[in-house]
Amino acid sequence: AAKEYAVCVFFDIVGAFSNISHEAITEAMKRHQFPDEVVDWYSYYTRNRSSEFQVGSKKFVRHVVSP
C-alpha cells in the first residue's frame, strides 16, 4: 500500500496578516495554479472576518473590513 503524507507549516508573525495585500496573495495563488476553490475560500476568509466575545450578559461583535 502506498503511504500518504501531509505537511503543515504554521507561522505566527504579529501584524503580518493585517499588513499584507490579500489581493496580491490571491493573484499569486492564481499564477501558481491553486484550485479555484482554495482561492475563493481564501478570498472569502480574508474579506468576511468577524470576532465576537461576551462579558457577562453583554456580547461584542467586530466585523473586520479588508481593503
C-alpha positions as semicolon CSV with decimal commas, in nm:
position;residue;x (nm);y (nm);z (nm)
1;A;0,000;0,000;0,000
2;A;0,123;0,349;-0,084
3;K;0,196;0,578;0,208
4;E;0,050;0,926;0,204
5;Y;0,195;1,223;0,386
6;A;0,065;1,563;0,486
7;V;0,287;1,854;0,582
8;C;0,168;2,169;0,759
9;V;0,367;2,478;0,841
10;F;0,231;2,750;1,068
11;F;0,380;3,095;1,119
12;D;0,267;3,340;1,383
13;I;0,404;3,682;1,291
14;V;0,240;3,962;1,484
15;G;0,063;4,204;1,248
16;A;0,158;4,015;0,934
17;F;-0,198;3,920;0,842
18;S;-0,320;4,276;0,894
19;N;-0,043;4,433;0,686
20;I;-0,042;4,220;0,374
21;S;-0,210;4,271;0,039
22;H;-0,466;3,994;0,023
23;E;-0,524;4,071;-0,344
24;A;-0,154;4,011;-0,414
25;I;-0,179;3,675;-0,242
26;T;-0,487;3,569;-0,440
27;E;-0,318;3,675;-0,764
28;A;-0,007;3,473;-0,670
29;M;-0,226;3,173;-0,589
30;K;-0,387;3,200;-0,933
31;R;-0,046;3,231;-1,104
32;H;0,069;2,918;-0,924
33;Q;-0,249;2,739;-1,033
34;F;-0,406;2,684;-0,693
35;P;-0,751;2,527;-0,727
36;D;-1,027;2,786;-0,768
37;E;-1,198;2,653;-0,455
38;V;-0,888;2,732;-0,247
39;V;-0,851;3,082;-0,394
40;D;-1,222;3,151;-0,340
41;W;-1,207;3,023;0,019
42;Y;-0,902;3,240;0,098
43;S;-1,064;3,544;-0,061
44;Y;-1,387;3,493;0,135
45;Y;-1,197;3,429;0,459
46;T;-0,991;3,747;0,432
47;R;-1,287;3,967;0,342
48;N;-1,556;3,830;0,571
49;R;-1,397;3,802;0,914
50;S;-1,553;3,880;1,244
51;S;-1,479;3,822;1,606
52;E;-1,711;3,813;1,899
53;F;-1,686;3,776;2,271
54;Q;-1,912;3,810;2,568
55;V;-1,858;3,972;2,907
56;G;-2,137;3,888;3,145
57;S;-2,459;3,942;2,953
58;K;-2,307;4,187;2,703
59;K;-2,198;4,049;2,366
60;F;-1,944;4,227;2,143
61;V;-1,912;4,164;1,769
62;R;-1,644;4,318;1,548
63;H;-1,651;4,284;1,171
64;V;-1,313;4,319;1,006
65;V;-1,312;4,512;0,681
66;S;-1,028;4,430;0,444
67;P;-0,941;4,652;0,153
